[in-house]
Amino acid sequence: MTAIVVVEDEPDIGDLLALYCRREGWTVHLSTDGPTGLEAIRAREPDFVILDVGLPGEMNGFDVCRELRQTSDVPVLFLTARDDEVDRILGLEMGADDYVTKPFSPREIVARIKAVLRRGRAESAPTRRVFGPLVIDLQRLEATLDGRAVALASQEWALLEALVEHQGMALSRQQLLDIAWGADWIGDPRTVDVHVRQLRRKLGPDLPLATLRGVGYRLG
Ligand code: CA
């Protein structure tokens, strides 16, 4: 059974995350500060950690992650409230697998956890794609263009990941939605077009993403 530890000091957010994770059938342990969070992670050895950056007391989320990384490679998703925190996550070797900025939708978090867990299970699959100056690293959740990090929103990542994992295959909008957002996601397939536009804008012309009229999209 998938076990999650959530370290978050705001009770509303912690409870909401716990609720959504339990709905997936995952067990959830909630800690509200750095030291007890670290202790819980070490004791429980969870499959996944959700870690708020802004924790009360001496130890913030970065400190927890740094400590944790001495002994564990458990996937960590940071919750951040501020852009400068995002810069630190992207800029430093913080050892995070992913991050989400507040406010976020819990569904999005669940989708991202599933994506990271899936990646963990598919370890043998190559996770890095190079398209000229554009490098997409699915393992590290990192896209760089001419060596500079490109910040992608979580749904953009989910879509990009779906495209990369099915490189060379034509995918309909509905297929992309099912893969990227999960089959239980209810929404307009045109959402895919919106995110494709964002990906093209952010990643530039080296992303070999073709629009197939009347069909959908194909990468490569
Ligand atoms: Ca906080």
mmCIF file of C-alpha atoms and ligand atoms in Angstrom:
data_model
loop_
_atom_site.group_PDB
_atom_site.id
_atom_site.type_symbol
_atom_site.label_atom_id
_atom_site.label_comp_id
_atom_site.label_asym_id
_atom_site.label_seq_id
_atom_site.Cartn_x
_atom_site.Cartn_y
_atom_site.Cartn_z
ATOM 1 C CA MET A 1 0.000 0.000 0.000
ATOM 2 C CA THR A 2 1.225 3.455 -0.870
ATOM 3 C CA ALA A 3 2.172 5.481 2.200
ATOM 4 C CA ILE A 4 2.492 9.254 2.209
ATOM 5 C CA VAL A 5 3.883 11.631 4.809
ATOM 6 C CA VAL A 6 2.623 15.208 4.625
ATOM 7 C CA VAL A 7 4.585 17.913 6.464
ATOM 8 C CA GLU A 8 2.417 21.029 6.498
ATOM 9 C CA ASP A 9 1.701 23.437 9.350
ATOM 10 C CA GLU A 10 -1.543 24.878 7.991
ATOM 11 C CA PRO A 11 -4.247 22.486 9.249
ATOM 12 C CA ASP A 12 -6.716 23.223 6.430
ATOM 13 C CA ILE A 13 -4.185 22.397 3.759
ATOM 14 C CA GLY A 14 -2.867 19.346 5.585
ATOM 15 C CA ASP A 15 -6.351 17.946 6.128
ATOM 16 C CA LEU A 16 -7.356 18.562 2.530
ATOM 17 C CA LEU A 17 -4.268 16.805 1.205
ATOM 18 C CA ALA A 18 -4.807 13.918 3.595
ATOM 19 C CA LEU A 19 -8.427 13.609 2.459
ATOM 20 C CA TYR A 20 -7.534 13.447 -1.214
ATOM 21 C CA CYS A 21 -4.687 11.025 -0.662
ATOM 22 C CA ARG A 22 -6.880 8.710 1.445
ATOM 23 C CA ARG A 23 -9.459 8.716 -1.325
ATOM 24 C CA GLU A 24 -6.794 7.131 -3.503
ATOM 25 C CA GLY A 25 -6.452 4.394 -0.922
ATOM 26 C CA TRP A 26 -3.121 5.693 0.327
ATOM 27 C CA THR A 27 -2.218 5.859 3.998
ATOM 28 C CA VAL A 28 -1.353 9.347 5.172
ATOM 29 C CA HIS A 29 0.597 10.603 8.154
ATOM 30 C CA LEU A 30 0.450 14.322 8.850
ATOM 31 C CA SER A 31 3.204 16.269 10.649
ATOM 32 C CA THR A 32 3.109 19.986 11.304
ATOM 33 C CA ASP A 33 6.763 20.923 11.738
ATOM 34 C CA GLY A 34 10.169 19.988 10.409
ATOM 35 C CA PRO A 35 11.672 17.864 13.194
ATOM 36 C CA THR A 36 8.572 15.698 13.756
ATOM 37 C CA GLY A 37 8.129 15.434 10.004
ATOM 38 C CA LEU A 38 11.661 14.186 9.573
ATOM 39 C CA GLU A 39 11.172 11.739 12.405
ATOM 40 C CA ALA A 40 7.928 10.463 10.865
ATOM 41 C CA ILE A 41 9.567 10.004 7.462
ATOM 42 C CA ARG A 42 12.481 8.099 8.951
ATOM 43 C CA ALA A 43 10.226 5.902 11.053
ATOM 44 C CA ARG A 44 7.606 5.177 8.400
ATOM 45 C CA GLU A 45 9.727 5.052 5.259
ATOM 46 C CA PRO A 46 6.849 6.314 3.088
ATOM 47 C CA ASP A 47 6.608 6.020 -0.694
ATOM 48 C CA PHE A 48 6.178 9.748 -1.055
ATOM 49 C CA VAL A 49 6.637 12.956 0.934
ATOM 50 C CA ILE A 50 4.724 16.215 0.544
ATOM 51 C CA LEU A 51 6.771 18.923 2.181
ATOM 52 C CA ASP A 52 5.739 22.507 2.825
ATOM 53 C CA VAL A 53 8.668 24.908 2.445
ATOM 54 C CA GLY A 54 7.402 27.460 4.973
ATOM 55 C CA LEU A 55 7.350 25.533 8.233
ATOM 56 C CA PRO A 56 7.393 27.107 11.707
ATOM 57 C CA GLY A 57 10.466 26.972 13.915
ATOM 58 C CA GLU A 58 14.095 26.438 13.106
ATOM 59 C CA MET A 59 13.678 23.922 10.351
ATOM 60 C CA ASN A 60 11.977 24.808 7.068
ATOM 61 C CA GLY A 61 11.115 22.412 4.269
ATOM 62 C CA PHE A 62 14.483 22.889 2.583
ATOM 63 C CA ASP A 63 16.265 21.916 5.799
ATOM 64 C CA VAL A 64 14.087 18.830 6.150
ATOM 65 C CA CYS A 65 14.805 17.780 2.568
ATOM 66 C CA ARG A 66 18.533 18.344 2.945
ATOM 67 C CA GLU A 67 18.611 16.203 6.095
ATOM 68 C CA LEU A 68 16.449 13.580 4.502
ATOM 69 C CA ARG A 69 18.643 13.308 1.413
ATOM 70 C CA GLN A 70 21.586 12.158 3.531
ATOM 71 C CA THR A 71 19.886 8.829 3.978
ATOM 72 C CA SER A 72 16.839 8.577 1.713
ATOM 73 C CA ASP A 73 15.850 9.021 -1.906
ATOM 74 C CA VAL A 74 12.098 9.022 -1.229
ATOM 75 C CA PRO A 75 10.289 11.243 -3.768
ATOM 76 C CA VAL A 76 9.614 14.703 -2.352
ATOM 77 C CA LEU A 77 7.082 17.213 -3.605
ATOM 78 C CA PHE A 78 7.518 20.721 -2.243
ATOM 79 C CA LEU A 79 4.615 23.026 -1.535
ATOM 80 C CA THR A 80 5.697 26.606 -1.964
ATOM 81 C CA ALA A 81 3.961 29.914 -1.487
ATOM 82 C CA ARG A 82 6.510 32.215 -3.014
ATOM 83 C CA ASP A 83 8.306 32.668 -6.307
ATOM 84 C CA ASP A 84 11.690 33.054 -4.631
ATOM 85 C CA GLU A 85 11.206 29.602 -3.112
ATOM 86 C CA VAL A 86 10.545 28.224 -6.583
ATOM 87 C CA ASP A 87 13.775 29.842 -7.744
ATOM 88 C CA ARG A 88 15.632 28.061 -4.970
ATOM 89 C CA ILE A 89 14.064 24.728 -5.803
ATOM 90 C CA LEU A 90 14.963 25.102 -9.477
ATOM 91 C CA GLY A 91 18.332 26.713 -8.914
ATOM 92 C CA LEU A 92 19.807 24.548 -6.196
ATOM 93 C CA GLU A 93 20.337 20.859 -5.975
ATOM 94 C CA MET A 94 17.554 20.619 -3.453
ATOM 95 C CA GLY A 95 16.775 16.981 -4.162
ATOM 96 C CA ALA A 96 13.101 17.635 -4.797
ATOM 97 C CA ASP A 97 11.245 15.559 -7.329
ATOM 98 C CA ASP A 98 8.558 18.113 -7.910
ATOM 99 C CA TYR A 99 6.954 21.238 -6.545
ATOM 100 C CA VAL A 100 3.566 22.893 -6.568
ATOM 101 C CA THR A 101 2.842 26.525 -5.774
ATOM 102 C CA LYS A 102 0.009 27.543 -3.460
ATOM 103 C CA PRO A 103 -2.851 27.854 -4.022
ATOM 104 C CA PHE A 104 -3.075 24.471 -5.696
ATOM 105 C CA SER A 105 -5.776 21.963 -6.469
ATOM 106 C CA PRO A 106 -5.496 18.739 -4.445
ATOM 107 C CA ARG A 107 -6.383 16.786 -7.599
ATOM 108 C CA GLU A 108 -3.311 18.227 -9.208
ATOM 109 C CA ILE A 109 -1.167 17.053 -6.304
ATOM 110 C CA VAL A 110 -2.611 13.568 -6.533
ATOM 111 C CA ALA A 111 -1.915 13.507 -10.277
ATOM 112 C CA ARG A 112 1.655 14.579 -9.692
ATOM 113 C CA ILE A 113 2.209 11.961 -6.990
ATOM 114 C CA LYS A 114 0.902 9.292 -9.350
ATOM 115 C CA ALA A 115 3.230 10.541 -12.076
ATOM 116 C CA VAL A 116 6.253 10.415 -9.789
ATOM 117 C CA LEU A 117 5.342 6.964 -8.488
ATOM 118 C CA ARG A 118 4.859 5.744 -12.059
ATOM 119 C CA ARG A 119 8.248 7.087 -12.975
ATOM 120 C CA GLY A 120 9.762 5.303 -10.018
ATOM 121 C CA ARG A 121 8.324 2.032 -11.242
ATOM 122 C CA ALA A 122 9.533 2.551 -14.820
ATOM 123 C CA GLU A 123 13.137 3.060 -13.840
ATOM 124 C CA SER A 124 14.591 1.406 -16.893
ATOM 125 C CA ALA A 125 12.872 3.798 -19.312
ATOM 126 C CA PRO A 126 15.135 6.561 -20.583
ATOM 127 C CA THR A 127 13.996 9.763 -18.975
ATOM 128 C CA ARG A 128 16.028 12.330 -20.810
ATOM 129 C CA ARG A 129 15.277 13.704 -24.276
ATOM 130 C CA VAL A 130 17.471 16.129 -26.166
ATOM 131 C CA PHE A 131 16.042 18.224 -29.004
ATOM 132 C CA GLY A 132 18.896 20.499 -30.017
ATOM 133 C CA PRO A 133 19.171 23.199 -27.348
ATOM 134 C CA LEU A 134 16.116 21.828 -25.556
ATOM 135 C CA VAL A 135 16.648 19.145 -22.912
ATOM 136 C CA ILE A 136 13.726 17.494 -21.135
ATOM 137 C CA ASP A 137 14.552 15.409 -18.091
ATOM 138 C CA LEU A 138 11.505 13.596 -16.793
ATOM 139 C CA GLN A 139 13.324 12.039 -13.874
ATOM 140 C CA ARG A 140 14.442 15.377 -12.516
ATOM 141 C CA LEU A 141 11.359 17.208 -13.786
ATOM 142 C CA GLU A 142 13.579 19.707 -15.458
ATOM 143 C CA ALA A 143 13.430 21.367 -18.854
ATOM 144 C CA THR A 144 16.309 23.509 -20.027
ATOM 145 C CA LEU A 145 16.567 25.640 -23.139
ATOM 146 C CA ASP A 146 20.101 26.699 -24.020
ATOM 147 C CA GLY A 147 21.094 25.600 -20.532
ATOM 148 C CA ARG A 148 18.520 27.779 -18.787
ATOM 149 C CA ALA A 149 15.782 26.219 -16.688
ATOM 150 C CA VAL A 150 12.252 26.637 -18.021
ATOM 151 C CA ALA A 151 9.536 26.719 -15.368
ATOM 152 C CA LEU A 152 6.525 24.617 -16.293
ATOM 153 C CA ALA A 153 3.214 24.408 -14.470
ATOM 154 C CA SER A 154 2.301 20.983 -13.167
ATOM 155 C CA GLN A 155 -0.304 20.294 -15.828
ATOM 156 C CA GLU A 156 2.144 21.339 -18.506
ATOM 157 C CA TRP A 157 4.581 18.807 -17.080
ATOM 158 C CA ALA A 158 1.938 16.127 -17.044
ATOM 159 C CA LEU A 159 1.164 16.762 -20.695
ATOM 160 C CA LEU A 160 4.807 16.952 -21.709
ATOM 161 C CA GLU A 161 5.474 13.706 -19.922
ATOM 162 C CA ALA A 162 2.597 12.002 -21.727
ATOM 163 C CA LEU A 163 3.959 13.198 -25.065
ATOM 164 C CA VAL A 164 7.554 12.197 -24.327
ATOM 165 C CA GLU A 165 6.559 8.767 -23.054
ATOM 166 C CA HIS A 166 4.658 8.161 -26.289
ATOM 167 C CA GLN A 167 7.142 9.804 -28.592
ATOM 168 C CA GLY A 168 6.445 9.056 -32.254
ATOM 169 C CA MET A 169 2.821 8.081 -31.593
ATOM 170 C CA ALA A 170 -0.194 10.113 -32.667
ATOM 171 C CA LEU A 171 -2.356 10.794 -29.636
ATOM 172 C CA SER A 172 -5.855 12.218 -29.564
ATOM 173 C CA ARG A 173 -6.748 14.972 -27.153
ATOM 174 C CA GLN A 174 -8.791 12.511 -25.133
ATOM 175 C CA GLN A 175 -5.896 10.051 -24.945
ATOM 176 C CA LEU A 176 -3.605 12.814 -23.788
ATOM 177 C CA LEU A 177 -6.098 13.835 -21.138
ATOM 178 C CA ASP A 178 -6.431 10.258 -19.926
ATOM 179 C CA ILE A 179 -2.680 9.761 -19.741
ATOM 180 C CA ALA A 180 -1.752 13.160 -18.350
ATOM 181 C CA TRP A 181 -4.653 13.875 -16.024
ATOM 182 C CA GLY A 182 -6.038 10.424 -15.369
ATOM 183 C CA ALA A 183 -9.092 8.699 -16.842
ATOM 184 C CA ASP A 184 -11.319 10.054 -14.071
ATOM 185 C CA TRP A 185 -10.569 13.642 -15.000
ATOM 186 C CA ILE A 186 -13.681 15.314 -16.355
ATOM 187 C CA GLY A 187 -13.102 18.264 -18.604
ATOM 188 C CA ASP A 188 -12.917 19.750 -22.043
ATOM 189 C CA PRO A 189 -10.396 18.052 -24.372
ATOM 190 C CA ARG A 190 -9.614 21.563 -25.622
ATOM 191 C CA THR A 191 -7.719 21.995 -22.348
ATOM 192 C CA VAL A 192 -4.999 20.033 -24.112
ATOM 193 C CA ASP A 193 -4.741 22.720 -26.800
ATOM 194 C CA VAL A 194 -4.309 25.413 -24.182
ATOM 195 C CA HIS A 195 -1.454 23.540 -22.537
ATOM 196 C CA VAL A 196 0.126 22.665 -25.868
ATOM 197 C CA ARG A 197 0.211 26.372 -26.698
ATOM 198 C CA GLN A 198 1.946 27.017 -23.375
ATOM 199 C CA LEU A 199 4.486 24.268 -23.991
ATOM 200 C CA ARG A 200 5.272 25.626 -27.443
ATOM 201 C CA ARG A 201 5.602 29.143 -26.121
ATOM 202 C CA LYS A 202 7.883 28.154 -23.254
ATOM 203 C CA LEU A 203 9.966 25.457 -24.933
ATOM 204 C CA GLY A 204 10.313 27.117 -28.315
ATOM 205 C CA PRO A 205 10.511 25.815 -31.883
ATOM 206 C CA ASP A 206 12.906 22.967 -31.049
ATOM 207 C CA LEU A 207 10.119 20.987 -29.422
ATOM 208 C CA PRO A 208 9.158 18.687 -32.322
ATOM 209 C CA LEU A 209 5.467 18.704 -31.531
ATOM 210 C CA ALA A 210 3.210 18.264 -34.544
ATOM 211 C CA THR A 211 -0.468 19.146 -34.669
ATOM 212 C CA LEU A 212 -2.324 16.421 -36.559
ATOM 213 C CA ARG A 213 -5.489 17.927 -37.969
ATOM 214 C CA GLY A 214 -8.571 16.102 -36.852
ATOM 215 C CA VAL A 215 -6.482 13.717 -34.752
ATOM 216 C CA GLY A 216 -4.442 15.371 -32.032
ATOM 217 C CA TYR A 217 -0.722 15.669 -31.451
ATOM 218 C CA ARG A 218 2.492 13.785 -31.944
ATOM 219 C CA LEU A 219 5.916 14.415 -30.490
ATOM 220 C CA GLY A 220 8.894 13.639 -32.721
HETATM 221 CA CA CA B 1 3.429 26.821 5.869
#
